[in-house]
CSV table of C-alpha atoms and ligand atoms in Angstrom, one decimal:
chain,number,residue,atom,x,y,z
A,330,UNK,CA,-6.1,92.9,-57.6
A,331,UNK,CA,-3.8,89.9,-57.8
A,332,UNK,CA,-5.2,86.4,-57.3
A,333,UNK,CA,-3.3,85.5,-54.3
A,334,UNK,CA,-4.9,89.0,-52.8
A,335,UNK,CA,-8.4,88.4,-53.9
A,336,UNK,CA,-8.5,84.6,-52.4
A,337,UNK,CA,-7.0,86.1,-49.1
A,338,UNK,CA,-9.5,88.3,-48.6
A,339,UNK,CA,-11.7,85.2,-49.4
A,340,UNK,CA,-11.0,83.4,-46.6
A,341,UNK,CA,-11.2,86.1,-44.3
A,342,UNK,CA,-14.7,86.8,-45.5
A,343,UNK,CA,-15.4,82.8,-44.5
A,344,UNK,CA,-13.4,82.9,-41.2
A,345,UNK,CA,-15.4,85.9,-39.6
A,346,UNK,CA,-19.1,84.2,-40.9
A,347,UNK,CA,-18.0,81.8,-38.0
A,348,UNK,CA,-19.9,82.5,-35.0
A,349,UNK,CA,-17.1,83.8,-32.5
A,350,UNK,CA,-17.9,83.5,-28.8
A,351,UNK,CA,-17.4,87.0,-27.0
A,352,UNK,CA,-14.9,86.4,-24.2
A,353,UNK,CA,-16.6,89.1,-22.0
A,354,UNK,CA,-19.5,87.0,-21.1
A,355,UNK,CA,-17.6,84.0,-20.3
A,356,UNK,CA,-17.9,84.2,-16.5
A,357,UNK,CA,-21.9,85.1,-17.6
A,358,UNK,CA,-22.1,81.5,-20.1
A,359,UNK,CA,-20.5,79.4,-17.2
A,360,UNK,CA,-22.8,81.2,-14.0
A,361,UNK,CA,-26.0,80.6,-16.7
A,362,UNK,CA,-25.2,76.9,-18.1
A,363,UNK,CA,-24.6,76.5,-14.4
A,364,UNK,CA,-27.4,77.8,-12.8
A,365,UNK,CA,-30.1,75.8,-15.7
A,366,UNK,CA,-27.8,72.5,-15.8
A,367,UNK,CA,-27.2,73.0,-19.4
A,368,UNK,CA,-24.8,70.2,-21.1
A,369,UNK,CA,-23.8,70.6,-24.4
A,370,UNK,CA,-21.3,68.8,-26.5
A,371,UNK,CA,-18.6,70.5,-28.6
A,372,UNK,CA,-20.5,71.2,-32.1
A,373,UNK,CA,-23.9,72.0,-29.8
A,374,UNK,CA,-22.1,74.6,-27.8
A,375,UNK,CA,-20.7,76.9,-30.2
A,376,UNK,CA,-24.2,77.5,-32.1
A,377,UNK,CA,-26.5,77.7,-28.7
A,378,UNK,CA,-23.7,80.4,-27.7
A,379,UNK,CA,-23.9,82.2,-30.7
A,380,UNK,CA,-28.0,82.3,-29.8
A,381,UNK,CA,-27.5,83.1,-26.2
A,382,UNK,CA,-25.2,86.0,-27.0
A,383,UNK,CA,-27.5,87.0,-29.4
A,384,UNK,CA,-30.4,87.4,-26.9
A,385,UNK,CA,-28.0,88.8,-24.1
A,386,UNK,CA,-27.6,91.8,-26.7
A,387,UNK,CA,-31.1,91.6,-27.4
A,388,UNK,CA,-32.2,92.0,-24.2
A,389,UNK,CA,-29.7,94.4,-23.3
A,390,UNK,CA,-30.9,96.7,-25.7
A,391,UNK,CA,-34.0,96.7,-25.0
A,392,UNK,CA,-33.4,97.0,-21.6
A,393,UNK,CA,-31.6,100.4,-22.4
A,394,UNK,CA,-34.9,101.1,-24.6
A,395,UNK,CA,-37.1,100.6,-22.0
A,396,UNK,CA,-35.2,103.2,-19.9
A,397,UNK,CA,-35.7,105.6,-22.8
A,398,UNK,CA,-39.6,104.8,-22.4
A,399,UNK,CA,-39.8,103.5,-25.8
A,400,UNK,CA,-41.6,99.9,-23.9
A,401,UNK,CA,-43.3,99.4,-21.5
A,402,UNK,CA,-41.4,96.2,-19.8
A,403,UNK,CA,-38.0,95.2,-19.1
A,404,UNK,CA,-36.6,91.7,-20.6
A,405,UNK,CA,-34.2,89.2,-18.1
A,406,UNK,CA,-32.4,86.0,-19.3
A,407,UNK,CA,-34.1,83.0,-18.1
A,408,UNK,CA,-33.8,79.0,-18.9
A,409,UNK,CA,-35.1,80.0,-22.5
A,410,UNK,CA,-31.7,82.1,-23.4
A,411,UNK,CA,-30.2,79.3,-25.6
A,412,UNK,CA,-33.3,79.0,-27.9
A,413,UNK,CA,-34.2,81.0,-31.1
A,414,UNK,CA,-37.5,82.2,-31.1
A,415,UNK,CA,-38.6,79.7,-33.7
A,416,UNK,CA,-37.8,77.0,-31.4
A,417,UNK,CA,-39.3,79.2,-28.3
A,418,UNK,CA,-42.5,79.1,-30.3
A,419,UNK,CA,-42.4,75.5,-31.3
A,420,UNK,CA,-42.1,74.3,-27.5
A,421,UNK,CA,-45.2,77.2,-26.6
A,422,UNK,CA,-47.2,75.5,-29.3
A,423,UNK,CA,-46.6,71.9,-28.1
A,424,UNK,CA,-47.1,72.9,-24.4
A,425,UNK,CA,-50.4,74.4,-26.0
A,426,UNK,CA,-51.9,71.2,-27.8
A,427,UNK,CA,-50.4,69.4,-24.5
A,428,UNK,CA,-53.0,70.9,-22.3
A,429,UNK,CA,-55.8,71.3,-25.0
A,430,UNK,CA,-56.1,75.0,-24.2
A,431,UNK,CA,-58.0,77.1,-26.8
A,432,UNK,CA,-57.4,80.3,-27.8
A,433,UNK,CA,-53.6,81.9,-27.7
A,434,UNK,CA,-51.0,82.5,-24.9
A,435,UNK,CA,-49.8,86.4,-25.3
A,436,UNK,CA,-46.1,85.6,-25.8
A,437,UNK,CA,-44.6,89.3,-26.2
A,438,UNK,CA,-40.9,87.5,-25.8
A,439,UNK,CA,-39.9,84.6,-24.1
A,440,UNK,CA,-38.1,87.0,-22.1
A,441,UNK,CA,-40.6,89.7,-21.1
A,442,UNK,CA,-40.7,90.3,-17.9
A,443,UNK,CA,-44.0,89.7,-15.9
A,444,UNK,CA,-46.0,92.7,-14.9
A,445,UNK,CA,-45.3,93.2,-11.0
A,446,UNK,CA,-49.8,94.1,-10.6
A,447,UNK,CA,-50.9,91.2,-12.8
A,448,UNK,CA,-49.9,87.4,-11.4
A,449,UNK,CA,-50.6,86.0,-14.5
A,450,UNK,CA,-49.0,82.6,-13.2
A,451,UNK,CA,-52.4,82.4,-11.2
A,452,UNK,CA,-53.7,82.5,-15.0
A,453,UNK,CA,-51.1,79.6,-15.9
A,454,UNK,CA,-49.9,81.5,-18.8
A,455,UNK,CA,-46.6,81.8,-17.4
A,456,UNK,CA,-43.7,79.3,-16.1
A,457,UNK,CA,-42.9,79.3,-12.3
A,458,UNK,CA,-40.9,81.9,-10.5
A,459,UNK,CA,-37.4,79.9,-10.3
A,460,UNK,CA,-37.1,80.0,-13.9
A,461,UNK,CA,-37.1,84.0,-14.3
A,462,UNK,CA,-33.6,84.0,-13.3
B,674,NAG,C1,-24.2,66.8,-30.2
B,674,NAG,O1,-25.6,67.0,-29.8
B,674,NAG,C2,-26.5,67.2,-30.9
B,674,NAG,C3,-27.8,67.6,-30.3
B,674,NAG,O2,-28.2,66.9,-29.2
B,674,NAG,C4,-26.6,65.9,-31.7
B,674,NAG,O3,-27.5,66.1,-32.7
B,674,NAG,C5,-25.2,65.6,-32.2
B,674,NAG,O4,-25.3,64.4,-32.9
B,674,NAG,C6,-24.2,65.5,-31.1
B,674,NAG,N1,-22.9,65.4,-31.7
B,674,NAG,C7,-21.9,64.6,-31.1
B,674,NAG,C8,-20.6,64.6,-31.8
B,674,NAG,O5,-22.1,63.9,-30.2
């Protein structure tokens, strides 16, 4: 392999690391930055995309999972969609010490959906209806 050949292939290999927003959910980003009043500037945008797509897929397939009974709840996108789940857990945790609870919130996924026979938001354990979106 020539040189030239070898450093092409090179920069290829760098150019597709780039996290490359998928045009199909454009209309999906805009209705959900929308609907949450997300603002991001130009460098902020392009990564919390890459992490929002990333839990659309997520979701999506677990969704199709779920239909193959392999769980027993179905996931939605909510306010949470541009967070990893570190950060899903860092904000759980501070909420926690916040309110001086004791003992742990079951946290399946920040985008579990709630169990239509248990209200756990009459337990607190969960955020109000509006942001289940
Ligand atoms: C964009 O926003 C991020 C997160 O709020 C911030 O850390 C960064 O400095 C901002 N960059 C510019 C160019 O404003």
């Amino acid at each position: 392999m020539s040189p030239s050949i070898f450093l092409n292939l090179l920069c290829l290999g760098i150019a597709s690391a780039v996290p490359k927003a998928d045009h199909g959910l454009d209309a999906q980003w805009n209705q959900w930055t929308a609907t949450h009043g997300k603002l991001y500037n130009e460098t902020e945008e392009g990564w919390r995309r890459a992490v929002w797509e990333k839990n659309v897929k997520m979701i999506e397939l677990h969704n199709q999972e779920y239909s193959q009974g392999k769980h027993s709840f179905t996931m939605a996108m909510n306010a949470f969609g541009d967070m990893t789940s570190e950060e899903f857990r860092q904000m759980m945790n501070g909420l926690q010490h916040q309110k001086h609870r004791k003992g742990k919130v079951f946290q399946e996924s920040p985008f579990a959906e709630i169990p239509p026979s248990v209200d756990w938001r009459k337990k607190g354990y969960v955020t109000p209806v509006k942001d289940q979106v």
